[in-house]
Every structure is written in C-alpha cells, then in structure tokens.
Amino acid sequence: MNPINREERRQKYIDLNFINRLHEKAEDKLEDIEFLLNLYKDIFNITYNWMVVVDPDGYIIMINKRYCDFIGISQESAIGQHVTEVIENTRMHIVVKTGQKEIGDIQEIKGNQMIADRIPIYREGRIIGAVGTVIFKNLVEFDVYVKNILKMEKQLEFYKRELKKALGGEYTFESIVGNSDEIMRARELAHKVASSKSNVLLLGESGTGKELFAHAIHNASVRGEYPLIKVNCGAIPAELIESELFGYEQGAFTGAKKGGKPGKFELANKSTIFLDEIGDLPLNMQVKILRVIQEREIERIGGVKSQKIDVRIIAATNRNLQEMVEQKTFREDLYYRLNVISINIPPLRERSGDVPLITNYLLKKLAGEMERHVTEISPSAMEALKTYHWPGNIRELANLIERALNLVEKEAMITIEHLPYYIRKNFQDHKIINLEPKEVKLEGSLKEIIEEIERKAITQVLTETDGNKLQTAKSLGISRTSLYEKIKRYNLDLLVK
C-alpha cells in the first residue's frame, strides 16, 4: 500500500473520531439546554405572580398558566395573539413603544383591581420586548401586605429601641425639655462638646437630669454607635468597686468566675463611660481612675499585663467637689482631669417657667407607657405645680405625674384633687400670702370698686374649681342663677366649662 495513502486514511479516521466526539458533546449540550429550558418553563408556570412577555410589537411570546387560568384562556390560544386581545386594560403594548417601565400601576381585570409592574426588556441598546407581572391580585391582598409590613416595621423599631436602651439609652438632646435661659445655656454647651474627646463633668442636684445629659452627649458623639457604659459609684460596695470597674482574671480571688470577667472600663473601650455620683468614689479608687486617664490603660485584678483602651469619661455629682478637694476627700489632680468641661444643670425651682413644658412632656410619655387616656392637666393643677419648690427636681415631678395618672378615673384630665396634699397645701399657702392686705389705691365710685372686687373673687374661684359653676356658686354662697348673671355681666364665659 502506498505510504501516503495510508497516512491520509489515518488522518481521515482521526478527523471522523473528532467529529463524532463533537457530535456527542453537542448532544450532551443540547440535553443540558433542554433541561434548563424546561426548568425555566416550569418555574415560569408555577410562580405565584401572574406573568406575561410580549415582543416589540405587543404580541404575546409567553404567559404563565396561572394568568391564563384567571383570564379563562389556554396558553396555546393566548401565545401569538396581540396582548390587547387577551388582557383587558393592558398597557404592555405601550411600554414596548415608550421604553418606560411602570411600577405599581392599578389595572382592572374582570372587575378586580390589581397592582401590576411592566418592565421593558433591552438587548444591546434596543427593546426586544417587555415583561408584565401582576404583584397583587386585588387591593385587599395589597392592604394585608402593607399591614404586615407596617407591623414588622413597628416590631423592628421596638426591638431597636429596646436594644438602644440595653446598650446605653435612647435619649438625645431633643429629650431635654425646656426653653428657659438656664437650661438653654446648659444644653447648648453640652451640644458643642459632644463631638470632642474631652472628659465632661456634670454638676447638679439629684433629679435634675444629669444622666439624661450624659446619654444625649454620648449619642451625639462619634462614639454613639457603641453602648454607653453606666456606673453608679455610690451604689457599689467599696470592696467590689475595683473588680466592677477593672474586671478580674480567673482565680484572682475566691469566687472569681471561670475565665475571668471584663470590667466597665474594658467594656467602654471606643465608647463612653458614665461615672455617676463620682463624689462617692473611695480615695484608693480615685488613684486608679487617675492612672486610667493618664496612661489610657487598665489592668484586671490578678492580671499580669495592662491593655490599652480608648474611653471618654462623663462624670456626674450632686456634691461640691471643690469643697471636697479642700477637705482632702477628693483628689485635686483627678478633679482637674475630670473638670475639663463642666456643665451646671439648673434645679427645677430656678426654671419654674419650664414646669408646664416638662409636665406636658411627662404626661404624654407616661400616659402612653401606662396606657391611660389622660391628655391634659387643669389650669389650677398646673398653677399648683408652678408654685412648688421641687426639692426632688424633675425626678420628683415625674413620680408625681405617674401617681396622678393612677388616680384619674373617668376624667381625661389631671386636676388639683389628684395632686398630693403637700402640693395642694403649698398652693393654698401661696394664695394666702398673695392675698394678704396690701396698700392699694381704690379708684372710682363705691359701686365700681365693689364690682371690681366681685369680678376678681368670681374669677379666682372659677380658676380654682376648673370652671365648675356648681362648685363656684357653693363656694361663693350664691345661687347658680345669680352666678350665671354675674359671669355674663363680667364676660367670664371663657373660664367656665
């Protein structure tokens, strides 16, 4: 045999084998493609939403079985027809012309108002068709969906608030209520220093809102995403305060937890620590905190090495730290380290003009928490609150409002009868002092003077009784008919219920 013919024949057989292998691969590929196409077809037909696909001229290419079942047509009959002949009130043919998608459009089909999306399909910059999807079969279904979403959003907000409380409080500068000059100055200074890294010393009587300021400063700072770590220095026994602040290693002392425990300063790394009642801190602990401020590091009890920390300190006290420094009960060097920025929070008695604002804020807040439908406080009750000296400050006012809410029954208003005896007694004493005889010049005729005194007396009693005409008449010792005539004569209608 000719060697050349033998080589040609061999090459021919090789080529044939190669073609056979290609053919086999092609068959495998076609099987894969067929499998995927059938899978897409099944998904398209069983999907919950109704779907239709049209070509650039608006003719149906694909429509799923669920859609056809609702319309009352077979898929075979629908495919190839113009979309307007199959689906009433459709806009699919318009979308392929405009190229503008339509989201959440209400479309009526067979008397049902549905919500549909229509989206054009682009390939290489030109429209090759559009897909339409019925998202909600009717508005009731949509309403249920919206309600479920709103419910989930409320739950999410609730959990976020609870998490914020657990991590360090939800209070901001908007929570500091009042527009008196004293509180405005304190709030403005706190807002200015919130963004700095400097330590802050909050000074004020018990119940003035020092912790509220600490939360607001922390939450307005770059550290606000981390939890505010709170420590009440006066509430922790002296023998436990070191382990509470700095933590301990395993086996550091009898009863120490396995694995040890981090302290408050360690937990406050990259965040803020609020040292409340700093004036109650023992001298030996003052030295350790001074070292933390100076060295920016801590060491657990029983530990053998220190660890660096980045902590901002907000301290608070109702004591006079300067006097304590002079008496050698508070370290001078620590005082100056903490007193980089001091904010004096005024007592409530020095801003009595804020009492109505704070009262209404607390009333709304507490009534919501207690689920009590009480929306207002009577003028005389508010006046009584304004005249009180508030030794317990805002904390005392909050407790008083909560007490009053528990006493209110059918009324939707807190009246003076719902206030404690000492508040009512103080109000009565205040009125008596203000009604003591004074030298005044009476002008006009005797009749005019008597009428003026009568008008003032009726006005005062109407205010005290919250406009109750029956009680006012009894208190003045006159009939209701006589009282009605005098109210009309003196134009006091605005004071009555």
Short mmCIF file of C-alpha atoms in Angstrom, two decimals:
data_model
loop_
_atom_site.label_atom_id
_atom_site.label_comp_id
_atom_site.label_asym_id
_atom_site.label_seq_id
_atom_site.Cartn_x
_atom_site.Cartn_y
_atom_site.Cartn_z
CA MET A 1 0.00 0.00 0.00
CA ASN A 2 1.21 3.47 -0.79
CA PRO A 3 2.53 5.07 2.42
CA ILE A 4 0.94 8.37 1.51
CA ASN A 5 -2.49 6.78 1.12
CA ARG A 6 -2.06 5.05 4.49
CA GLU A 7 -1.31 8.40 6.20
CA GLU A 8 -4.26 10.07 4.50
CA ARG A 9 -6.56 7.29 5.61
CA ARG A 10 -5.25 7.55 9.21
CA GLN A 11 -5.84 11.30 9.26
CA LYS A 12 -9.32 10.75 7.86
CA TYR A 13 -10.16 8.32 10.67
CA ILE A 14 -8.81 10.77 13.25
CA ASP A 15 -10.99 13.54 11.81
CA LEU A 16 -14.04 11.28 11.85
CA ASN A 17 -13.43 10.39 15.51
CA PHE A 18 -13.09 14.08 16.33
CA ILE A 19 -16.38 14.87 14.59
CA ASN A 20 -18.07 12.02 16.45
CA ARG A 21 -16.80 13.39 19.76
CA LEU A 22 -18.05 16.86 18.83
CA HIS A 23 -21.41 15.40 17.95
CA GLU A 24 -21.61 13.60 21.28
CA LYS A 25 -20.69 16.77 23.12
CA ALA A 26 -23.27 18.72 21.15
CA GLU A 27 -25.92 16.16 22.04
CA ASP A 28 -24.93 16.46 25.71
CA LYS A 29 -25.06 20.24 25.44
CA LEU A 30 -28.49 20.11 23.82
CA GLU A 31 -29.74 17.89 26.63
CA ASP A 32 -28.44 20.42 29.18
CA ILE A 33 -30.07 23.29 27.31
CA GLU A 34 -33.34 21.37 27.02
CA PHE A 35 -33.24 20.61 30.75
CA LEU A 36 -32.68 24.28 31.63
CA LEU A 37 -35.42 25.43 29.25
CA ASN A 38 -37.90 23.01 30.78
CA LEU A 39 -36.83 24.13 34.25
CA TYR A 40 -37.36 27.81 33.38
CA LYS A 41 -40.71 26.92 31.84
CA ASP A 42 -41.83 25.08 34.98
CA ILE A 43 -40.72 27.98 37.20
CA PHE A 44 -42.49 30.47 34.93
CA ASN A 45 -45.74 28.50 35.14
CA ILE A 46 -45.78 27.75 38.87
CA THR A 47 -44.59 31.14 40.13
CA TYR A 48 -47.15 32.84 42.39
CA ASN A 49 -47.23 36.07 40.40
CA TRP A 50 -49.02 36.23 37.05
CA MET A 51 -46.61 36.95 34.20
CA VAL A 52 -46.76 37.78 30.51
CA VAL A 53 -43.99 38.52 28.00
CA VAL A 54 -44.58 40.39 24.72
CA ASP A 55 -42.43 41.11 21.65
CA PRO A 56 -41.63 44.65 20.38
CA ASP A 57 -44.99 44.79 18.58
CA GLY A 58 -47.03 43.77 21.62
CA TYR A 59 -47.67 40.14 20.66
CA ILE A 60 -47.59 37.57 23.46
CA ILE A 61 -44.48 35.36 23.49
CA MET A 62 -45.01 33.79 26.91
CA ILE A 63 -47.79 33.81 29.50
CA ASN A 64 -47.88 31.59 32.56
CA LYS A 65 -50.63 29.12 33.37
CA ARG A 66 -51.88 30.92 36.49
CA TYR A 67 -52.56 34.07 34.46
CA CYS A 68 -54.35 32.07 31.75
CA ASP A 69 -56.48 30.22 34.32
CA PHE A 70 -57.71 33.52 35.72
CA ILE A 71 -58.43 35.05 32.31
CA GLY A 72 -60.10 31.87 31.12
CA ILE A 73 -57.91 31.07 28.11
CA SER A 74 -55.39 28.34 27.32
CA GLN A 75 -51.71 29.14 26.93
CA GLU A 76 -51.75 27.77 23.38
CA SER A 77 -54.59 30.15 22.40
CA ALA A 78 -53.00 33.19 24.11
CA ILE A 79 -49.50 32.89 22.66
CA GLY A 80 -49.20 34.67 19.33
CA GLN A 81 -52.17 36.97 19.92
CA HIS A 82 -51.83 40.71 20.49
CA VAL A 83 -51.81 41.43 24.22
CA THR A 84 -54.79 43.79 23.96
CA GLU A 85 -56.93 40.90 22.66
CA VAL A 86 -56.14 38.72 25.69
CA ILE A 87 -55.69 41.04 28.71
CA GLU A 88 -58.14 43.87 29.31
CA ASN A 89 -56.87 47.36 30.22
CA THR A 90 -53.30 46.28 29.48
CA ARG A 91 -50.52 48.75 28.74
CA MET A 92 -47.86 46.25 27.69
CA HIS A 93 -48.03 47.39 24.05
CA ILE A 94 -47.47 50.98 25.21
CA VAL A 95 -44.45 50.08 27.38
CA VAL A 96 -42.63 48.43 24.43
CA LYS A 97 -43.18 51.63 22.45
CA THR A 98 -42.21 54.17 25.15
CA GLY A 99 -39.47 52.09 26.79
CA GLN A 100 -40.63 53.47 30.17
CA LYS A 101 -41.22 50.99 32.98
CA GLU A 102 -44.44 51.25 35.01
CA ILE A 103 -44.28 50.12 38.63
CA GLY A 104 -47.24 49.60 40.97
CA ASP A 105 -49.91 50.55 38.45
CA ILE A 106 -53.54 49.69 39.26
CA GLN A 107 -55.14 47.63 36.49
CA GLU A 108 -58.72 46.31 36.44
CA ILE A 109 -59.20 42.80 35.07
CA LYS A 110 -62.59 41.06 35.24
CA GLY A 111 -63.78 43.53 37.89
CA ASN A 112 -60.72 43.04 40.12
CA GLN A 113 -58.38 45.94 40.78
CA MET A 114 -54.86 44.56 40.60
CA ILE A 115 -51.40 46.03 41.03
CA ALA A 116 -49.05 45.38 38.13
CA ASP A 117 -45.45 46.07 37.09
CA ARG A 118 -44.45 46.45 33.41
CA ILE A 119 -40.77 46.50 32.51
CA PRO A 120 -39.23 46.81 29.01
CA ILE A 121 -36.52 44.30 28.02
CA TYR A 122 -33.41 45.72 26.39
CA ARG A 123 -30.67 43.89 24.48
CA GLU A 124 -27.68 45.71 23.03
CA GLY A 125 -29.44 49.03 23.50
CA ARG A 126 -32.73 48.20 21.75
CA ILE A 127 -36.10 46.99 23.07
CA ILE A 128 -36.80 43.35 22.27
CA GLY A 129 -39.97 43.07 24.35
CA ALA A 130 -41.43 43.63 27.81
CA VAL A 131 -42.42 41.57 30.85
CA GLY A 132 -45.55 42.26 32.87
CA THR A 133 -46.19 40.97 36.38
CA VAL A 134 -49.33 41.12 38.50
CA ILE A 135 -47.88 41.63 42.01
CA PHE A 136 -51.18 41.73 43.94
CA LYS A 137 -54.36 40.07 42.70
CA ASN A 138 -56.58 42.65 44.43
CA LEU A 139 -56.35 45.66 46.73
CA VAL A 140 -57.35 43.58 49.76
CA GLU A 141 -54.26 41.43 49.23
CA PHE A 142 -52.17 44.59 48.91
CA ASP A 143 -53.72 46.01 52.09
CA VAL A 144 -52.87 42.84 54.02
CA TYR A 145 -49.31 43.02 52.69
CA VAL A 146 -48.94 46.68 53.72
CA LYS A 147 -50.32 45.96 57.19
CA ASN A 148 -47.88 43.09 57.62
CA ILE A 149 -45.01 45.32 56.55
CA LEU A 150 -46.10 48.09 58.95
CA LYS A 151 -46.40 45.52 61.73
CA MET A 152 -42.89 44.27 61.03
CA GLU A 153 -41.58 47.84 60.92
CA LYS A 154 -43.16 48.58 64.31
CA GLN A 155 -41.65 45.41 65.73
CA LEU A 156 -38.28 46.35 64.27
CA GLU A 157 -38.49 49.84 65.76
CA PHE A 158 -39.47 48.34 69.12
CA TYR A 159 -36.51 45.97 69.12
CA LYS A 160 -34.19 48.77 68.01
CA ARG A 161 -35.42 50.96 70.88
CA GLU A 162 -35.04 48.12 73.37
CA LEU A 163 -31.56 47.36 72.06
CA LYS A 164 -30.66 51.03 72.33
CA LYS A 165 -31.88 51.06 75.92
CA ALA A 166 -29.87 47.95 76.72
CA LEU A 167 -26.77 49.32 75.03
CA GLY A 168 -26.85 52.75 76.56
CA GLY A 169 -30.05 54.72 76.28
CA GLU A 170 -32.30 56.28 73.70
CA TYR A 171 -32.19 59.87 74.96
CA THR A 172 -30.99 62.71 72.75
CA PHE A 173 -30.86 66.49 73.08
CA GLU A 174 -34.49 66.57 71.92
CA SER A 175 -35.33 64.75 75.17
CA ILE A 176 -34.07 67.71 77.22
CA VAL A 177 -37.24 69.79 77.57
CA GLY A 178 -37.31 73.47 78.41
CA ASN A 179 -36.73 76.92 76.92
CA SER A 180 -35.54 78.87 79.96
CA ASP A 181 -32.21 80.67 79.64
CA GLU A 182 -30.62 78.39 82.25
CA ILE A 183 -31.40 75.09 80.54
CA MET A 184 -30.76 76.50 77.06
CA ARG A 185 -27.22 77.50 78.09
CA ALA A 186 -26.53 74.05 79.56
CA ARG A 187 -27.96 72.27 76.52
CA GLU A 188 -26.04 74.46 74.06
CA LEU A 189 -22.73 73.85 75.85
CA ALA A 190 -23.37 70.09 76.02
CA HIS A 191 -24.18 70.02 72.32
CA LYS A 192 -20.95 71.86 71.49
CA VAL A 193 -18.71 69.48 73.43
CA ALA A 194 -20.49 66.28 72.34
CA SER A 195 -18.25 65.85 69.30
CA SER A 196 -14.98 66.29 71.24
CA LYS A 197 -12.95 63.64 73.09
CA SER A 198 -12.65 65.71 76.28
CA ASN A 199 -13.93 64.50 79.63
CA VAL A 200 -17.11 66.18 80.90
CA LEU A 201 -18.20 66.88 84.47
CA LEU A 202 -21.95 67.26 85.01
CA LEU A 203 -22.89 69.20 88.14
CA GLY A 204 -26.38 69.50 89.59
CA GLU A 205 -28.76 68.43 92.31
CA SER A 206 -30.24 64.96 92.40
CA GLY A 207 -33.04 64.55 89.88
CA THR A 208 -32.05 67.43 87.58
CA GLY A 209 -31.31 65.14 84.62
CA LYS A 210 -27.55 64.57 84.72
CA GLU A 211 -27.91 61.06 83.29
CA LEU A 212 -30.16 62.43 80.55
CA PHE A 213 -27.39 64.89 79.59
CA ALA A 214 -24.84 62.05 79.62
CA HIS A 215 -26.97 59.99 77.22
CA ALA A 216 -27.52 62.98 74.93
CA ILE A 217 -23.79 63.85 74.80
CA HIS A 218 -22.82 60.23 74.10
CA ASN A 219 -25.48 59.67 71.43
CA ALA A 220 -24.48 62.89 69.63
CA SER A 221 -20.80 61.89 69.56
CA VAL A 222 -18.90 59.66 67.13
CA ARG A 223 -18.95 57.03 69.90
CA GLY A 224 -22.75 56.89 69.82
CA GLU A 225 -22.81 53.65 67.81
CA TYR A 226 -21.28 51.89 70.81
CA PRO A 227 -23.07 51.33 74.14
CA LEU A 228 -22.88 53.91 76.91
CA ILE A 229 -21.48 52.10 79.95
CA LYS A 230 -23.04 53.37 83.19
CA VAL A 231 -21.61 53.05 86.70
CA ASN A 232 -23.20 54.42 89.87
CA CYS A 233 -20.16 54.89 92.09
CA GLY A 234 -22.32 55.40 95.18
CA ALA A 235 -24.30 52.19 94.75
CA ILE A 236 -21.39 49.71 94.59
CA PRO A 237 -19.86 48.45 97.86
CA ALA A 238 -16.26 49.64 98.39
CA GLU A 239 -14.90 46.08 98.38
CA LEU A 240 -16.46 45.34 94.96
CA ILE A 241 -15.91 48.57 93.07
CA GLU A 242 -12.41 47.73 91.81
CA SER A 243 -13.49 44.44 90.23
CA GLU A 244 -16.60 46.17 88.84
CA LEU A 245 -14.54 48.91 87.17
CA PHE A 246 -11.45 46.97 86.07
CA GLY A 247 -12.56 43.32 85.96
CA TYR A 248 -10.54 40.31 87.10
CA GLU A 249 -8.69 37.28 85.80
CA GLN A 250 -9.63 33.69 86.51
CA GLY A 251 -8.61 32.65 90.04
CA ALA A 252 -7.88 36.23 91.12
CA PHE A 253 -9.86 35.67 94.33
CA THR A 254 -12.24 33.17 95.90
CA GLY A 255 -15.48 33.08 93.94
CA ALA A 256 -13.96 34.57 90.77
CA LYS A 257 -15.75 33.36 87.63
CA LYS A 258 -14.07 30.84 85.38
CA GLY A 259 -12.42 32.71 82.54
CA GLY A 260 -12.49 35.99 84.46
CA LYS A 261 -14.70 38.99 83.84
CA PRO A 262 -14.18 42.27 81.96
CA GLY A 263 -14.67 45.50 83.90
CA LYS A 264 -16.74 48.51 82.98
CA PHE A 265 -13.75 50.40 81.57
CA GLU A 266 -12.88 47.46 79.33
CA LEU A 267 -16.48 47.26 78.11
CA ALA A 268 -16.39 51.00 77.38
CA ASN A 269 -13.41 50.72 75.01
CA LYS A 270 -14.03 53.00 71.99
CA SER A 271 -17.13 54.28 73.77
CA THR A 272 -18.11 56.42 76.78
CA ILE A 273 -18.27 55.53 80.45
CA PHE A 274 -20.67 57.47 82.68
CA LEU A 275 -19.43 57.65 86.27
CA ASP A 276 -22.45 58.83 88.23
CA GLU A 277 -22.02 60.03 91.84
CA ILE A 278 -18.26 60.37 91.29
CA GLY A 279 -18.01 62.22 94.62
CA ASP A 280 -18.75 58.94 96.45
CA LEU A 281 -15.72 57.20 94.97
CA PRO A 282 -13.19 55.99 97.63
CA LEU A 283 -9.76 57.69 97.58
CA ASN A 284 -7.91 54.50 96.65
CA MET A 285 -10.12 54.09 93.56
CA GLN A 286 -9.64 57.74 92.64
CA VAL A 287 -5.92 56.99 92.23
CA LYS A 288 -6.64 54.06 89.89
CA ILE A 289 -9.04 56.09 87.73
CA LEU A 290 -6.47 58.88 87.53
CA ARG A 291 -3.99 56.33 86.15
CA VAL A 292 -6.54 55.20 83.55
CA ILE A 293 -6.98 58.81 82.39
CA GLN A 294 -3.23 59.49 82.28
CA GLU A 295 -1.95 56.21 80.83
CA ARG A 296 -5.01 55.20 78.80
CA GLU A 297 -4.64 51.62 80.00
CA ILE A 298 -6.18 49.25 82.55
CA GLU A 299 -5.15 46.11 84.36
CA ARG A 300 -7.55 43.45 85.61
CA ILE A 301 -7.33 42.24 89.20
CA GLY A 302 -4.90 39.30 89.17
CA GLY A 303 -3.66 40.25 85.71
CA VAL A 304 0.00 40.37 84.72
CA LYS A 305 -0.20 42.84 81.85
CA SER A 306 -2.01 46.05 81.00
CA GLN A 307 -4.17 46.70 77.97
CA LYS A 308 -4.67 49.95 76.15
CA ILE A 309 -8.16 51.43 75.99
CA ASP A 310 -9.82 54.43 74.34
CA VAL A 311 -12.52 55.70 76.70
CA ARG A 312 -14.23 59.04 77.17
CA ILE A 313 -15.37 59.80 80.70
CA ILE A 314 -18.54 61.67 81.61
CA ALA A 315 -18.71 62.10 85.37
CA ALA A 316 -21.58 63.49 87.42
CA THR A 317 -22.14 64.52 91.01
CA ASN A 318 -24.54 66.46 93.22
CA ARG A 319 -21.72 67.24 95.66
CA ASN A 320 -19.38 70.25 95.76
CA LEU A 321 -16.12 68.73 94.52
CA GLN A 322 -14.15 71.93 95.15
CA GLU A 323 -15.03 71.78 98.84
CA MET A 324 -14.15 68.09 98.88
CA VAL A 325 -10.75 68.91 97.36
CA GLU A 326 -10.14 71.47 100.11
CA GLN A 327 -11.18 68.90 102.72
CA LYS A 328 -8.82 66.31 101.15
CA THR A 329 -11.69 63.87 100.47
CA PHE A 330 -11.34 64.17 96.69
CA ARG A 331 -8.05 64.22 94.80
CA GLU A 332 -7.22 67.58 93.30
CA ASP A 333 -5.40 66.07 90.29
CA LEU A 334 -8.39 63.85 89.46
CA TYR A 335 -10.77 66.79 89.87
CA TYR A 336 -8.88 68.81 87.24
CA ARG A 337 -8.63 65.79 84.93
CA LEU A 338 -12.39 65.32 85.05
CA ASN A 339 -13.28 69.01 85.06
CA VAL A 340 -12.07 69.71 81.51
CA ILE A 341 -15.59 70.83 80.62
CA SER A 342 -18.11 71.35 83.42
CA ILE A 343 -21.82 71.77 82.78
CA ASN A 344 -24.09 73.06 85.53
CA ILE A 345 -27.62 71.70 85.23
CA PRO A 346 -30.05 74.08 86.96
CA PRO A 347 -32.57 72.83 89.53
CA LEU A 348 -36.23 72.94 88.56
CA ARG A 349 -37.05 75.70 91.06
CA GLU A 350 -34.72 78.04 89.16
CA ARG A 351 -36.62 77.48 85.92
CA SER A 352 -40.23 77.31 87.04
CA GLY A 353 -41.27 78.64 83.64
CA ASP A 354 -40.30 75.25 82.19
CA VAL A 355 -42.66 73.36 84.53
CA PRO A 356 -45.65 73.40 82.10
CA LEU A 357 -43.47 72.17 79.20
CA ILE A 358 -41.88 69.40 81.25
CA THR A 359 -45.23 68.43 82.80
CA ASN A 360 -46.95 68.07 79.42
CA TYR A 361 -43.97 66.13 78.04
CA LEU A 362 -44.01 63.73 81.01
CA LEU A 363 -47.81 63.45 80.86
CA LYS A 364 -47.74 62.37 77.21
CA LYS A 365 -44.82 60.00 77.74
CA LEU A 366 -46.11 58.33 80.92
CA ALA A 367 -49.73 58.16 79.74
CA GLY A 368 -48.55 56.28 76.65
CA GLU A 369 -46.43 53.88 78.69
CA MET A 370 -49.23 53.28 81.20
CA GLU A 371 -51.95 53.14 78.51
CA ARG A 372 -54.01 55.82 80.27
CA HIS A 373 -56.15 58.13 78.14
CA VAL A 374 -55.28 61.31 80.00
CA THR A 375 -54.41 64.18 77.72
CA GLU A 376 -54.25 67.35 79.82
CA ILE A 377 -53.82 68.93 83.22
CA SER A 378 -56.18 71.55 84.62
CA PRO A 379 -55.10 75.22 84.92
CA SER A 380 -55.29 75.20 88.73
CA ALA A 381 -53.29 71.95 88.96
CA MET A 382 -50.65 73.41 86.65
CA GLU A 383 -50.53 76.58 88.74
CA ALA A 384 -50.02 74.47 91.85
CA LEU A 385 -47.09 72.68 90.20
CA LYS A 386 -45.53 76.00 89.18
CA THR A 387 -45.64 77.38 92.72
CA TYR A 388 -43.99 74.30 94.30
CA HIS A 389 -40.23 74.44 95.04
CA TRP A 390 -39.36 70.88 93.80
CA PRO A 391 -36.57 69.66 96.09
CA GLY A 392 -36.52 66.39 94.11
CA ASN A 393 -36.44 68.25 90.80
CA ILE A 394 -37.63 66.56 87.56
CA ARG A 395 -37.49 63.08 89.10
CA GLU A 396 -39.98 64.20 91.74
CA LEU A 397 -42.22 65.78 89.09
CA ALA A 398 -42.17 62.55 87.03
CA ASN A 399 -43.14 60.48 90.09
CA LEU A 400 -45.95 62.92 90.88
CA ILE A 401 -47.36 62.74 87.32
CA GLU A 402 -47.24 58.95 87.45
CA ARG A 403 -49.07 58.98 90.79
CA ALA A 404 -51.75 61.31 89.40
CA LEU A 405 -52.27 59.10 86.33
CA ASN A 406 -53.01 56.17 88.63
CA LEU A 407 -55.65 58.22 90.46
CA VAL A 408 -57.50 59.56 87.41
CA GLU A 409 -60.65 57.55 86.76
CA LYS A 410 -63.27 58.71 84.26
CA GLU A 411 -61.73 62.14 83.77
CA ALA A 412 -59.37 62.72 80.88
CA MET A 413 -57.64 65.43 82.90
CA ILE A 414 -55.40 65.66 85.94
CA THR A 415 -56.98 68.10 88.37
CA ILE A 416 -55.70 69.58 91.61
CA GLU A 417 -57.54 66.85 93.55
CA HIS A 418 -55.18 64.28 92.01
CA LEU A 419 -52.09 66.03 93.41
CA PRO A 420 -50.56 65.12 96.80
CA TYR A 421 -51.64 67.02 99.90
CA TYR A 422 -48.31 68.81 100.31
CA ILE A 423 -48.63 70.25 96.79
CA ARG A 424 -52.20 71.44 97.43
CA LYS A 425 -51.20 72.85 100.86
CA ASN A 426 -48.29 74.74 99.33
CA PHE A 427 -50.61 76.15 96.68
CA GLN A 428 -53.14 77.31 99.29
CA ASP A 429 -50.40 78.91 101.39
CA HIS A 430 -49.07 80.64 98.30
CA LYS A 431 -52.50 82.07 97.52
CA ILE A 432 -53.00 83.26 101.12
CA ILE A 433 -49.66 85.07 101.07
CA ASN A 434 -50.54 86.72 97.79
CA LEU A 435 -53.99 87.73 99.10
CA GLU A 436 -52.67 89.42 102.26
CA PRO A 437 -53.84 93.04 102.59
CA LYS A 438 -51.67 95.49 100.73
CA GLU A 439 -51.84 99.21 100.43
CA VAL A 440 -53.73 99.81 97.23
CA LYS A 441 -55.36 102.90 95.90
CA LEU A 442 -59.05 102.29 95.18
CA GLU A 443 -60.38 104.46 92.40
CA GLY A 444 -63.89 105.05 91.12
CA SER A 445 -67.28 105.05 92.75
CA LEU A 446 -68.19 102.65 95.55
CA LYS A 447 -70.29 100.65 93.09
CA GLU A 448 -67.36 100.32 90.65
CA ILE A 449 -64.99 99.26 93.44
CA ILE A 450 -67.45 96.59 94.68
CA GLU A 451 -67.96 95.28 91.13
CA GLU A 452 -64.19 95.01 90.58
CA ILE A 453 -63.73 93.05 93.83
CA GLU A 454 -66.69 90.83 92.92
CA ARG A 455 -65.28 90.15 89.44
CA LYS A 456 -61.87 89.20 90.89
CA ALA A 457 -63.44 86.91 93.51
CA ILE A 458 -65.54 85.06 90.91
CA THR A 459 -62.52 84.78 88.58
CA GLN A 460 -60.35 83.31 91.36
CA VAL A 461 -62.91 80.69 92.44
CA LEU A 462 -63.71 79.70 88.85
CA THR A 463 -59.99 79.14 88.29
CA GLU A 464 -59.68 77.06 91.47
CA THR A 465 -62.65 74.85 90.53
CA ASP A 466 -61.52 74.47 86.90
CA GLY A 467 -64.62 76.32 85.70
CA ASN A 468 -67.16 74.21 87.62
CA LYS A 469 -70.16 76.54 88.06
CA LEU A 470 -71.90 74.45 90.73
CA GLN A 471 -68.81 74.33 92.96
CA THR A 472 -68.13 78.02 92.35
CA ALA A 473 -71.68 79.01 93.36
CA LYS A 474 -71.44 76.91 96.55
CA SER A 475 -68.03 78.36 97.43
CA LEU A 476 -69.28 81.94 96.96
CA GLY A 477 -72.57 81.27 98.74
CA ILE A 478 -74.77 82.41 95.88
CA SER A 479 -77.28 80.67 93.63
CA ARG A 480 -76.33 79.30 90.24
CA THR A 481 -78.76 81.72 88.57
CA SER A 482 -77.04 84.66 90.26
CA LEU A 483 -73.62 83.28 89.27
CA TYR A 484 -74.69 82.89 85.61
CA GLU A 485 -75.82 86.54 85.55
CA LYS A 486 -72.51 87.76 87.01
CA ILE A 487 -70.45 85.60 84.62
CA LYS A 488 -72.33 87.17 81.73
CA ARG A 489 -72.02 90.68 83.19
CA TYR A 490 -68.25 90.41 83.70
CA ASN A 491 -67.57 88.48 80.42
CA LEU A 492 -66.12 85.45 82.24
CA ASP A 493 -67.56 82.83 79.84
CA LEU A 494 -64.11 81.63 78.84
CA LEU A 495 -63.43 80.44 82.39
CA VAL A 496 -66.42 78.10 82.65
CA LYS A 497 -66.83 74.55 81.39
#
